[in-house]
mmCIF file of C-alpha atoms in Angstrom:
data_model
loop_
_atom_site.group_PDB
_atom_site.id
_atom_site.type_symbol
_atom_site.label_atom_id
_atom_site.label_comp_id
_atom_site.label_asym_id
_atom_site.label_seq_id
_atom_site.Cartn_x
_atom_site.Cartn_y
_atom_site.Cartn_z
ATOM 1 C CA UNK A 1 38.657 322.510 271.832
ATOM 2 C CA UNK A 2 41.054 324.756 272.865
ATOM 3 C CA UNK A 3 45.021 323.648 273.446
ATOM 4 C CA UNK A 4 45.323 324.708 277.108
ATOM 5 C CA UNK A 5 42.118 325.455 278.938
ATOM 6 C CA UNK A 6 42.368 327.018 282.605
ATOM 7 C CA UNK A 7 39.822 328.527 284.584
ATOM 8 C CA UNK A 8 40.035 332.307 284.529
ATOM 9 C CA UNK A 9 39.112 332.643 287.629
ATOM 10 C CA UNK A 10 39.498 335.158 290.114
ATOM 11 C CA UNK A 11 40.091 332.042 292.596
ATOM 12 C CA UNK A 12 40.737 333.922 295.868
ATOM 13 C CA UNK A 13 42.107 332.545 299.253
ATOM 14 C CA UNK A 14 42.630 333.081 302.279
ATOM 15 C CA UNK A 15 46.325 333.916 303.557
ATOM 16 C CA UNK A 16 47.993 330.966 304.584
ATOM 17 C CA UNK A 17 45.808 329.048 302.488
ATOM 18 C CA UNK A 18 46.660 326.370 300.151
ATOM 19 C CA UNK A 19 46.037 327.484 296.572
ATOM 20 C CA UNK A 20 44.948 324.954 293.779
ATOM 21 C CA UNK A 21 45.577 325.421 290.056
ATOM 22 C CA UNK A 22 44.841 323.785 287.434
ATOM 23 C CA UNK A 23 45.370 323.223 283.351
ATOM 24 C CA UNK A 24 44.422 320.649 281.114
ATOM 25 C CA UNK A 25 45.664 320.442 277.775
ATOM 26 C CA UNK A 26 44.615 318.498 274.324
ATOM 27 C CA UNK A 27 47.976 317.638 272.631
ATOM 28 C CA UNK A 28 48.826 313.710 274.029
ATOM 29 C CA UNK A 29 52.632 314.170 273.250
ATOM 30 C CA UNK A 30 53.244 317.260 275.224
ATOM 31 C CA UNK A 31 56.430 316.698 276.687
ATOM 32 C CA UNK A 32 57.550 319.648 278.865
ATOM 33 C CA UNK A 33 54.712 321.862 281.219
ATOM 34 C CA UNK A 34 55.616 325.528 282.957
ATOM 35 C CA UNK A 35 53.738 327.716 285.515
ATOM 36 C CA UNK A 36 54.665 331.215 284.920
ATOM 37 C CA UNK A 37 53.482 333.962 287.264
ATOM 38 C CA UNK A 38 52.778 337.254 285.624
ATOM 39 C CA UNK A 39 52.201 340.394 288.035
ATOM 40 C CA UNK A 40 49.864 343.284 286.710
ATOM 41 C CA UNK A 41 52.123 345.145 283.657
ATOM 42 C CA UNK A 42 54.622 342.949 284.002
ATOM 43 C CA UNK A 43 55.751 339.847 281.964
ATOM 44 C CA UNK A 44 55.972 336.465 282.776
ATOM 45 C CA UNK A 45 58.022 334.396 285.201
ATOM 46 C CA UNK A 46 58.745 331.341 285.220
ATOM 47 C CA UNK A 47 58.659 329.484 288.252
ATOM 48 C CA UNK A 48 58.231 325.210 288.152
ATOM 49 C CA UNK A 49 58.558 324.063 284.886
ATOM 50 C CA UNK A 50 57.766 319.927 285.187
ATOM 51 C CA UNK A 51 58.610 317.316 282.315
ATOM 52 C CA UNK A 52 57.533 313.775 283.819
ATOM 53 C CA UNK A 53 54.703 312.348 285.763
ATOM 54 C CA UNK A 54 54.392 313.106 289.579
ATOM 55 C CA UNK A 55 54.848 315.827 291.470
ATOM 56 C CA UNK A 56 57.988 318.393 291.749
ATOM 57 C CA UNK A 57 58.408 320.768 294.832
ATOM 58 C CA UNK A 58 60.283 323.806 294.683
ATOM 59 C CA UNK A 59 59.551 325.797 297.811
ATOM 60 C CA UNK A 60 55.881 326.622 298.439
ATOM 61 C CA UNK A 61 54.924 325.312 294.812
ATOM 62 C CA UNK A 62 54.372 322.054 293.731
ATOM 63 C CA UNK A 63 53.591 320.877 290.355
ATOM 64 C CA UNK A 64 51.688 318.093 289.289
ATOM 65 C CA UNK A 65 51.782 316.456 286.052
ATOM 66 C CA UNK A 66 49.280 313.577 285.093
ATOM 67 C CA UNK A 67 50.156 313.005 281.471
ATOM 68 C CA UNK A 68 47.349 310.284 281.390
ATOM 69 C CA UNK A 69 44.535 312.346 281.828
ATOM 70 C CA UNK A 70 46.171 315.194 280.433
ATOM 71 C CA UNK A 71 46.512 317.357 283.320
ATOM 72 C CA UNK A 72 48.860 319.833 285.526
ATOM 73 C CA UNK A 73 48.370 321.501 288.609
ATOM 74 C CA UNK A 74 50.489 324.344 290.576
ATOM 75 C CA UNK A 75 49.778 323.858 294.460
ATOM 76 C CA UNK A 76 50.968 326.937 296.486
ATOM 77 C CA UNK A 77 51.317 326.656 300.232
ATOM 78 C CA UNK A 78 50.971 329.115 302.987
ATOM 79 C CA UNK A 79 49.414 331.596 300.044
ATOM 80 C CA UNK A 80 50.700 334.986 300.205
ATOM 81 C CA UNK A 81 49.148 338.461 299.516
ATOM 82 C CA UNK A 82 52.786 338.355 297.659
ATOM 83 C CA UNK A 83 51.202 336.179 294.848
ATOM 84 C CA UNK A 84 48.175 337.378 293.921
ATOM 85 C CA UNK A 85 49.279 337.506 290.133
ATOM 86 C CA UNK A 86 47.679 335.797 287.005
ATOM 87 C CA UNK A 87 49.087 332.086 286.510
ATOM 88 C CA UNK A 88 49.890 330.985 283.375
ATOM 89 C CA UNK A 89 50.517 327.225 282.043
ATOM 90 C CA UNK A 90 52.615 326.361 279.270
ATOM 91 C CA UNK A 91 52.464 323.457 277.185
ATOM 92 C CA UNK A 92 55.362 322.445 274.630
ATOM 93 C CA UNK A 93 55.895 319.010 272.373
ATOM 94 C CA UNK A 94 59.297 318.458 271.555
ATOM 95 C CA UNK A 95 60.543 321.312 268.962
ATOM 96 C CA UNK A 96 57.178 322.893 268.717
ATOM 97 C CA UNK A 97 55.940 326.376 270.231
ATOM 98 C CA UNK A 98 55.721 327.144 273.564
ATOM 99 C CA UNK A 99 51.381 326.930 273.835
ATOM 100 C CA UNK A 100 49.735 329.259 276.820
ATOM 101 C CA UNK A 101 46.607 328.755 278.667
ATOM 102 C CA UNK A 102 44.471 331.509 279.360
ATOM 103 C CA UNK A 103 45.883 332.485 282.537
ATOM 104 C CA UNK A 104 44.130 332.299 286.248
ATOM 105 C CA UNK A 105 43.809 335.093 288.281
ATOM 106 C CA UNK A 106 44.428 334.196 292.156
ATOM 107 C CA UNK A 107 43.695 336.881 295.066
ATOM 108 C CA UNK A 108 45.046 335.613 298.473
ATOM 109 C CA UNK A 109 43.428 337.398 300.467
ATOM 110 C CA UNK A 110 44.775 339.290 304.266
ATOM 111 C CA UNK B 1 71.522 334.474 284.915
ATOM 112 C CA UNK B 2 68.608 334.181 283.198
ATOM 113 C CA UNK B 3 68.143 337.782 281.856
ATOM 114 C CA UNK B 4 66.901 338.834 278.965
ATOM 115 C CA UNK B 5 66.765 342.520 278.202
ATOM 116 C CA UNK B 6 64.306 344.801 276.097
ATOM 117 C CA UNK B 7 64.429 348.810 275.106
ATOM 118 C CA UNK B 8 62.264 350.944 275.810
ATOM 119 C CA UNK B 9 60.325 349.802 278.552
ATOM 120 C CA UNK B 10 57.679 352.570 277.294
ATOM 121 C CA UNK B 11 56.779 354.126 273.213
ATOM 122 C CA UNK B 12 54.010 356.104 272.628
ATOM 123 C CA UNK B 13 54.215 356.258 268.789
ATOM 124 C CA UNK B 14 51.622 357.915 265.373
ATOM 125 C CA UNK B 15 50.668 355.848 262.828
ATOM 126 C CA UNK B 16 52.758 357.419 260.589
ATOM 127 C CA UNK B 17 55.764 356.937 262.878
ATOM 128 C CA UNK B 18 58.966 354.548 262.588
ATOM 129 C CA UNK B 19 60.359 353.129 265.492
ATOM 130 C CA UNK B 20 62.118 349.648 266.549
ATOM 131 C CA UNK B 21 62.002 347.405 269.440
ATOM 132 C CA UNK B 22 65.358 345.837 270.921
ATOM 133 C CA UNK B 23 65.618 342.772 272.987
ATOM 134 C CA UNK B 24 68.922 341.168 274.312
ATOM 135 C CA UNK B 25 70.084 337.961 275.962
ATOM 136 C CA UNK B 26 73.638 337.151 276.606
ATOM 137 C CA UNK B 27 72.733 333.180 277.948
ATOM 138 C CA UNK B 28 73.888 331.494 274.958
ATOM 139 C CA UNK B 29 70.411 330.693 273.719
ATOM 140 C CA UNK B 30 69.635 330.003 269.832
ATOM 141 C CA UNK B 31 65.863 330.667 269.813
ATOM 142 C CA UNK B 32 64.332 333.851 270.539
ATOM 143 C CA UNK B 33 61.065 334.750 270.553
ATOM 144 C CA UNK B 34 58.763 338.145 269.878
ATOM 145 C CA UNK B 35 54.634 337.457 271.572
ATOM 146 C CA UNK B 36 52.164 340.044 271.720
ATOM 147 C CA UNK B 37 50.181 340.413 274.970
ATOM 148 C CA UNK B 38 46.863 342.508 275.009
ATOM 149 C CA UNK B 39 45.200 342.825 278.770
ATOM 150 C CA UNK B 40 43.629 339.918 280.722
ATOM 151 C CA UNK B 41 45.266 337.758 277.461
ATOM 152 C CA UNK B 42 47.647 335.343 277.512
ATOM 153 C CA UNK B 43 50.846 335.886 274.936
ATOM 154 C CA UNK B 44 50.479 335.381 271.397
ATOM 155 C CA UNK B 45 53.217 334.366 269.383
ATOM 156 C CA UNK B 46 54.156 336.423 266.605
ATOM 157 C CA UNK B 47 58.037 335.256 265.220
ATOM 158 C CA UNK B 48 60.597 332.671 266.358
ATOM 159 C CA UNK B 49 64.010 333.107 265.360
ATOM 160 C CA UNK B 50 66.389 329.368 265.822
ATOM 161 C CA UNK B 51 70.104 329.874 265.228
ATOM 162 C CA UNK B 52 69.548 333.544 263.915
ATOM 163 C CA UNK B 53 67.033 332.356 260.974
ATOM 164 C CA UNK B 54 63.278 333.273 260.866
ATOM 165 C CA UNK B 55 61.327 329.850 261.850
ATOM 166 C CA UNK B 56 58.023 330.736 262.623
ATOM 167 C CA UNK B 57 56.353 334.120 261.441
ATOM 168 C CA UNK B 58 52.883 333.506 262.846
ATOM 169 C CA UNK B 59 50.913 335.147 260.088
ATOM 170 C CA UNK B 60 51.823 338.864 261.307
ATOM 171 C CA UNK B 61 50.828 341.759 259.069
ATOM 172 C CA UNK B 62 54.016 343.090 257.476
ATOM 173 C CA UNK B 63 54.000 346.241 259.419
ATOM 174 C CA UNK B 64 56.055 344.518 261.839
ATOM 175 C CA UNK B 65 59.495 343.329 260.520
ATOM 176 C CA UNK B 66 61.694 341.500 262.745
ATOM 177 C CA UNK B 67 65.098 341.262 262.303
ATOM 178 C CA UNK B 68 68.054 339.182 264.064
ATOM 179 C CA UNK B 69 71.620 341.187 263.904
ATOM 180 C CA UNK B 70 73.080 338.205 265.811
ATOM 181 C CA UNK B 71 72.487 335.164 268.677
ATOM 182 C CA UNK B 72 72.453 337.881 271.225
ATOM 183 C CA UNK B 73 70.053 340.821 269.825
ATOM 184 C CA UNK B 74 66.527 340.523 268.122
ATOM 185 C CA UNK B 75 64.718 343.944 266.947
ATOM 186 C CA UNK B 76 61.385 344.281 265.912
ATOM 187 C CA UNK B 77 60.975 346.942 263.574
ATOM 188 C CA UNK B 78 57.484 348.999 263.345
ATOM 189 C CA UNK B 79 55.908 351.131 260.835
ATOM 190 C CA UNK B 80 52.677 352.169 259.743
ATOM 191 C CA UNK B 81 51.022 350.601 262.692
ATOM 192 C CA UNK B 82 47.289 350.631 264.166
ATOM 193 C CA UNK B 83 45.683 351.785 267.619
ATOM 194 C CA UNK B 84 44.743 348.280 268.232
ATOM 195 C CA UNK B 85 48.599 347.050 268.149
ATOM 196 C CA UNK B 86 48.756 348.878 270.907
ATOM 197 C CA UNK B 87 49.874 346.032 273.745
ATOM 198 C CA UNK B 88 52.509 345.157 275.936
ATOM 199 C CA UNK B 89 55.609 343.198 273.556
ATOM 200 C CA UNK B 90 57.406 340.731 275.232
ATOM 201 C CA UNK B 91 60.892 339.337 273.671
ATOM 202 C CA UNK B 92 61.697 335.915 274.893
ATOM 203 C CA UNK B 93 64.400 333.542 274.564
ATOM 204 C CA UNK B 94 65.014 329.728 275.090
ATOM 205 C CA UNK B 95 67.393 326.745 275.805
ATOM 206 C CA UNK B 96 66.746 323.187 275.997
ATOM 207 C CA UNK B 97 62.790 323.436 277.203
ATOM 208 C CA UNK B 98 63.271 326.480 279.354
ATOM 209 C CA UNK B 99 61.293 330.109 277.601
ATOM 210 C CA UNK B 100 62.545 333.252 279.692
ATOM 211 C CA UNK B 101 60.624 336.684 279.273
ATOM 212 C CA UNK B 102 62.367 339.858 279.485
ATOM 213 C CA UNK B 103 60.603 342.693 280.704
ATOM 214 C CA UNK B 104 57.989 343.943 277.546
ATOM 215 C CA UNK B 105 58.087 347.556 275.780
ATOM 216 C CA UNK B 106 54.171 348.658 276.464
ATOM 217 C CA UNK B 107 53.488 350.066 273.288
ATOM 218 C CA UNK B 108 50.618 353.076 272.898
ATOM 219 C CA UNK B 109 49.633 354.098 269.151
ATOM 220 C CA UNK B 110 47.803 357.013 269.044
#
């Protein structure tokens, strides 16, 4: 079983669309959980980073963070041709490595 | 700010060539990272420096030598190397729970 499973996707919307993404992960004492977006040739950015249970808005996104079923979730609103990128999660237990999912690949399309 | 610097954004390099990587942050952080990233892949870890000591060398073949002059500057040195290292090389660095990426050198070996 992998660490941090995501789908690969592509998932593609619709602009203005709400866009759904999801991670689960294996390690039951991961503490801390990122999104990162990551453009075509470029390198990641982070952009929600989410430590307890819940959800945490920041803008369009909003993370969600089930630490009982072992699961996080990036919701972006009113989807933008702007963020078609590949979406990583990140998984980290306290003083361990950062761990990456796979990455999925959203379209939004015009 | 949250920057973290690399040089050069491009190398095209032989196998029989020398060159080194440079990556910067001036945020105060005491880990810093070097990842690989090959296309459609998420990074892979390859060293860790914490407080200017090697932590983590994640089983990398010893034609790539990192080296940390100081909190603020991490190099990775290359020699020797392969077609297939060819890949974009991202330098991070963190604080607390929070991994920044700078930019990536896309390296070509021909």
């Amino acid at each position: 079983q992998k660490e941090v499973e995501q789908n690969s996707g592509p998932l593609s919307v619709p602009e203005g669309a709400i866009a759904s993404l999801n991670c689960t992960y294996s390690d039951r004492v991961s503490q801390s959980f990122f999104w990162y977006r990551q453009y075509s040739g470029k390198s990641p950015e982070l952009i929600m980073s989410i430590y307890s249970n819940g959800d945490k808005e920041d803008g369009r996104f909003t993370a969600q963070l089930n630490k009982a079923s072992q699961y996080v979730s990036l919701l972006i609103r009113d989807s933008q041709p702007s963020d078609s990128a590949t979406y990583l999660c990140a998984v980290r237990r306290y003083g361990q490595n950062f761990v990456f999912g796979p990455g999925t690949r959203l379209s939004v399309l015009p | 700010d949250t920057e973290v610097t690399q040089t050069p954004k491009h190398l095209v390099m032989g196998m029989t060539n020398k060159k080194s990587l440079k990556c910067e942050q001036h945020m105060g952080h005491r880990a810093m990272y070097w990842y690989k990233q090959k296309a459609k892949k998420p990074p892979e870890l390859m060293f860790v420096y914490s407080y200017e000591k090697l932590s983590i060398n994640e089983s990398v073949p010893s034609r790539f030598s990192p080296e940390c002059p100081n909190s603020s500057l991490l190099n990775l040195h290359l020699h020797a190397l392969q077609p297939e290292d060819s890949a974009l090389y991202l330098c991070a660095s963190s604080q607390e729970n929070t991994q920044y990426f700078g930019p990536g050198t896309r390296l070509t070996v021909l």
